[in-house]
Short mmCIF file of C-alpha atoms in Angstrom, two decimals:
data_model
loop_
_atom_site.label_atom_id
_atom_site.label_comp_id
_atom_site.label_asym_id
_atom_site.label_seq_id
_atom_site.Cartn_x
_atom_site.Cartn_y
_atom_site.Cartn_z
CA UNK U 552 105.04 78.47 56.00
CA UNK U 553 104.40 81.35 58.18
CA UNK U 554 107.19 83.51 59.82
CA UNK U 555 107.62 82.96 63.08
CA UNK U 556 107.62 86.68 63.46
CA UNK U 557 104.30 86.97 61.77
CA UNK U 558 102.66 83.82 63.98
CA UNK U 559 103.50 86.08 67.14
CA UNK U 560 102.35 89.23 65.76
CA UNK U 561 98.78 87.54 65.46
CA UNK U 562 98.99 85.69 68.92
CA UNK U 563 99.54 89.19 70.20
CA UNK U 564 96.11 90.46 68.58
CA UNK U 565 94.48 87.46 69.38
CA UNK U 566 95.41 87.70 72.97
CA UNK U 567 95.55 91.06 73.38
CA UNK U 568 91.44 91.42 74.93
CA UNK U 569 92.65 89.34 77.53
CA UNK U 570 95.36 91.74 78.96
CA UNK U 571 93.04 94.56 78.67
CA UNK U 572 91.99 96.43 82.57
CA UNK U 573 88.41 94.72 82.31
CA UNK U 574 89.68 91.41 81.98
CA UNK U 575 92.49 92.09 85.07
CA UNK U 576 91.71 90.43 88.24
CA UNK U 577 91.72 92.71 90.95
CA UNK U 578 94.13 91.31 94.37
CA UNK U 579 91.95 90.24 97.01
CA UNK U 580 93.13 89.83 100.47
CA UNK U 581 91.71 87.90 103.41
CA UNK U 582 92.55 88.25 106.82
CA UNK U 583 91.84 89.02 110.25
CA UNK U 584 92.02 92.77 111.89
CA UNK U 585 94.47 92.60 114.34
CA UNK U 586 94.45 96.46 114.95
CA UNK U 587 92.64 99.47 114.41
CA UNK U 588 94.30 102.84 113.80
CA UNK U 589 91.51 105.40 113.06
CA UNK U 590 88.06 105.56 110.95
CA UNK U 591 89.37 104.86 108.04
CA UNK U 592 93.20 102.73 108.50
CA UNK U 593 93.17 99.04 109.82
CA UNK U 594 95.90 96.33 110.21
CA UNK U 595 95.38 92.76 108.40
CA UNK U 596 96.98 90.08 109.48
CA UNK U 597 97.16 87.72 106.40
CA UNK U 598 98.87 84.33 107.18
CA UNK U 599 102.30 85.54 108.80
CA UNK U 600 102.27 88.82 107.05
CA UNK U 601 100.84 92.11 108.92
CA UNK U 602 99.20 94.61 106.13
CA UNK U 603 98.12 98.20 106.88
CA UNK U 604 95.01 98.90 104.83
CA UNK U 605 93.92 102.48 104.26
CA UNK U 606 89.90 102.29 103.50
CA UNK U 607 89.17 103.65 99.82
CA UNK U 608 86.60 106.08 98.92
CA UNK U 609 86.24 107.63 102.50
CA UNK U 610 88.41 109.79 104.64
CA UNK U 611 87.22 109.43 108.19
CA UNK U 612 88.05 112.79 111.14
CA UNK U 613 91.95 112.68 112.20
CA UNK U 614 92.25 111.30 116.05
CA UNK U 615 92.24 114.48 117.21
CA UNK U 616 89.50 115.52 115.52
CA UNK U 617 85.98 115.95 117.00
CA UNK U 618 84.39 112.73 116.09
CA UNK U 619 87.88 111.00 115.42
CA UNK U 620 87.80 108.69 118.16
CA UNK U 621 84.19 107.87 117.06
CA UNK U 622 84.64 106.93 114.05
CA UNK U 623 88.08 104.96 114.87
CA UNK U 624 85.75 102.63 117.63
CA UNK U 625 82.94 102.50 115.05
CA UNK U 626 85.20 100.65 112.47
CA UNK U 627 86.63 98.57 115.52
CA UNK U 628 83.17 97.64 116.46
CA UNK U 629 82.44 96.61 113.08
CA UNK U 630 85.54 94.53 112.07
CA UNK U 631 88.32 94.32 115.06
CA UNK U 632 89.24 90.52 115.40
CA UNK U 633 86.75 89.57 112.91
CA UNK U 634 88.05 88.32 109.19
CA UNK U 635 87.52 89.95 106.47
CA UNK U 636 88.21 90.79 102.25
CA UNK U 637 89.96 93.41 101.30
CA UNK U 638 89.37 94.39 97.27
CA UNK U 639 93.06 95.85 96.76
CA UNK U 640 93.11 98.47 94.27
CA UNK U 641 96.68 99.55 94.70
CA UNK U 642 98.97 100.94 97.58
CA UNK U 643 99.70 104.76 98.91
CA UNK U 644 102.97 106.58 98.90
CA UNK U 645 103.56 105.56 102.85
CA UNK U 646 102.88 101.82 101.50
CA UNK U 647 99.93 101.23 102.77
CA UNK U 648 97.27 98.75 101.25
CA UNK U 649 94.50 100.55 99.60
CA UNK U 650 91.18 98.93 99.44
CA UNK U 651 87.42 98.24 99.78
CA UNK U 652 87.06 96.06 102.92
CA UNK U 653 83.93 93.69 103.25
CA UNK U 654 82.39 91.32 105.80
CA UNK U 655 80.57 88.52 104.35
CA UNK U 656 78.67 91.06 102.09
CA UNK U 657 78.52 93.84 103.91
CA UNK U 658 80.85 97.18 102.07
CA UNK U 659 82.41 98.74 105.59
CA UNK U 660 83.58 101.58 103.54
CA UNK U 661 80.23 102.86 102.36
CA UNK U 662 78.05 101.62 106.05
CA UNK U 663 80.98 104.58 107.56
CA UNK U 664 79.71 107.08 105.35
CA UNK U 665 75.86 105.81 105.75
CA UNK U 666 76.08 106.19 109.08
CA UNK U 667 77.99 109.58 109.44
CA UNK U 668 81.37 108.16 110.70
CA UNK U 669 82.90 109.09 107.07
CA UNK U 670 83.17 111.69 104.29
CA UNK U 671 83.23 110.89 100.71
CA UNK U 672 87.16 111.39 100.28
CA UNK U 673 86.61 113.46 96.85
CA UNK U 674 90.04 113.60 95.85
CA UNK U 675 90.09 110.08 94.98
CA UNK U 676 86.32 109.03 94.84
CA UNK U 677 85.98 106.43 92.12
CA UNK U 678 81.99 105.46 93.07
CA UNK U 679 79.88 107.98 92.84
CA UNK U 680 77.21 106.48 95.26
CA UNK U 681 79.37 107.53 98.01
CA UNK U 682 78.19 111.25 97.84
CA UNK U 683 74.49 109.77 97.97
CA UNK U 684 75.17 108.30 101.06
CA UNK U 685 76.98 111.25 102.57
CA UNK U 686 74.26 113.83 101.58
CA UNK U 687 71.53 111.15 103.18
CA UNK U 688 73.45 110.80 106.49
CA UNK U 689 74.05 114.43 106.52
CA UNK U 690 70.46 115.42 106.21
CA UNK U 691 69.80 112.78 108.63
CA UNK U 692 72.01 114.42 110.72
CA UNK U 693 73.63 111.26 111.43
CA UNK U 694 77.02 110.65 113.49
CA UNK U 695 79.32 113.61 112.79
CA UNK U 696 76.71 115.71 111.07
CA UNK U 697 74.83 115.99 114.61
CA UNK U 698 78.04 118.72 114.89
CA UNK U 699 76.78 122.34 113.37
CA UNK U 700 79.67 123.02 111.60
CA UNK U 701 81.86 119.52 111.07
CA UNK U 702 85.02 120.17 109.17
CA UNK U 703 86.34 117.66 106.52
CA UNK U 704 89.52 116.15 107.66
CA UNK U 705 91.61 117.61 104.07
CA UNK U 706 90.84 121.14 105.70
CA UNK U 707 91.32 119.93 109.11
CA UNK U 708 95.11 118.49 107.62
CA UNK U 709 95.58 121.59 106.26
CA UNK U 710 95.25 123.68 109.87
CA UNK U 711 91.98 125.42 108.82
CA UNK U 712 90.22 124.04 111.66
CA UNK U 713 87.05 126.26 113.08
CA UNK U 714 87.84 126.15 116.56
CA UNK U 715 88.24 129.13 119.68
CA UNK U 716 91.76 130.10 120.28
CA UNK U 717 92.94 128.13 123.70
CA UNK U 718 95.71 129.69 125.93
CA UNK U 719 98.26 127.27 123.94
CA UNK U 720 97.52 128.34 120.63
CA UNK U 721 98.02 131.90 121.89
CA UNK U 722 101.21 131.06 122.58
CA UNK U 723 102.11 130.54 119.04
CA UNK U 724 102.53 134.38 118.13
CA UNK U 725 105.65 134.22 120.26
CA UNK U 726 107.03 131.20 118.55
CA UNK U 727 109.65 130.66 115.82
CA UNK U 728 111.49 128.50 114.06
CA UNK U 729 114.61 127.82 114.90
CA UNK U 730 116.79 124.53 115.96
CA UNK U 731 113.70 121.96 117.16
CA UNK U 732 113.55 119.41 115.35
CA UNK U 733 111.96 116.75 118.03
CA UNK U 734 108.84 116.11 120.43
CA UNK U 735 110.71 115.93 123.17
CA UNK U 736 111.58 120.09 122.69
CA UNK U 737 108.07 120.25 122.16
CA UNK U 738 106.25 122.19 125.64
CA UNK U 739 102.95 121.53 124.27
CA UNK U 740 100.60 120.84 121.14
CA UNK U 741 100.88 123.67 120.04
CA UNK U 742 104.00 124.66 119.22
CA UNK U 743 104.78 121.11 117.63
CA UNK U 744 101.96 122.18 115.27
CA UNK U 745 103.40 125.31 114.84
CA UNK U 746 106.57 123.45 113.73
CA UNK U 747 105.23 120.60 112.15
CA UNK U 748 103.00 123.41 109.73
CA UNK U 749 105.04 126.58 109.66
CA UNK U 750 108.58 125.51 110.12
CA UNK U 751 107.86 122.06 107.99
CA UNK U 752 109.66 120.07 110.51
CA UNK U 753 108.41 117.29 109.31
CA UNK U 754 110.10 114.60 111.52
CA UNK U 755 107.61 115.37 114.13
CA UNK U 756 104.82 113.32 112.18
CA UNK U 757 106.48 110.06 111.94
CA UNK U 758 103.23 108.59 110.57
CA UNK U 759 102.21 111.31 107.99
CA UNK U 760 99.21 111.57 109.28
CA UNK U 761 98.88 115.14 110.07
CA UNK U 762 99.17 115.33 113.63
CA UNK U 763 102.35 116.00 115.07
CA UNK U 764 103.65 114.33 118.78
CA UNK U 765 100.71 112.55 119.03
CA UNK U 766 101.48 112.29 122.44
CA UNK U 767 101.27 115.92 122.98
CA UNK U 768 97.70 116.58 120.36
CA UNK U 769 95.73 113.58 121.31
#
């Protein structure tokens, strides 16, 4: 008679193909859009249940980017109110779905880059033919890459902007931190920047998306 201990040991190696990553199903949503929030973030609205779903393998201009509200109607053109799949391949630290969304067989996420709405996002890019299509919508001169000098939204996050100094951002060498902690303090876009990036008061992006009082910097 075999052990028992034994029989398990060789259901284990037996089974053990089975529970390797090639053999895992992926989670695949399906939904309608119920809301757009830029180029690359959407809402899905999936029986009862409201999903935020942050586009994989691009990273689309920030709103107040040039080219951000461009790219956030080109999405909303493409999928707003219409239902689609979203290929889940895991979730951000703000909780946010993260996935490939398609419509009937069309990949969104790569037709933004193809048509210059999108960068490849190369931080995370796991598919390669996302830099093809960038490079052939950029010497196209497609969407975004009509600009001269478009900057990548990572550099964009990270204030390096190329932009002329306006009378506001003047301002800044007179500012410093101190006890503001809240838009409302804020007199204009940009000091809240000048918080939000100097000072690190972070409470005035409530959405972590890099712009700060949104009401003031869009």
């Amino acid at each position: 008679m075999i052990p028992s201990n034994s029989l398990i040991y060789w259901l284990l190696i037996l089974l053990a193909p089975w529970f390797s990553p090639q053999f895992v199903v992926a989670e695949a949503l399906k939904g309608q859009v119920v809301a757009i929030a830029d180029g690359d973030t959407l809402t899905l609205l999936v029986g009862s249940a409201q999903h935020k779903v942050r586009l994989t393998e691009i990273d689309t201009p920030e709103r107040a980017q040039p080219w951000g509200q461009k790219a956030k109607q080109a999405l909303a053109a493409k999928v707003f109110q219409r239902t689609v799949m979203v290929q889940v391949s895991g979730h951000d630290r703000y909780g946010r779905t993260l996935g490939r969304v398609y419509l009937d067989n069309r990949d969104i996420n790569r037709e933004l880059v193809e048509e210059g709405h999108a960068w490849a996002y190369r931080q995370y890019l796991t598919d390669q033919d996302f830099l093809t299509a960038e490079a052939l919508a950029r010497d196209l001169k497609l969407g975004l890459w009509g600009s001269p000098s478009p900057v990548p939204p990572w550099d964009w996050r990270r204030g390096k902007r190329k932009a002329k100094p306006r009378d506001e951002d003047l301002a800044t060498t007179s500012l410093q931190c101190g006890n503001k902690h809240f838009c409302k303090e804020m007199i204009h876009c940009a000091e809240a920047r000048f918080h939000l990036l100097t000072c690190g008061v972070t409470s005035l992006d409530g959405d972590k998306d890099g712009i700060p009082c949104e009401a003031l910097c869009n």
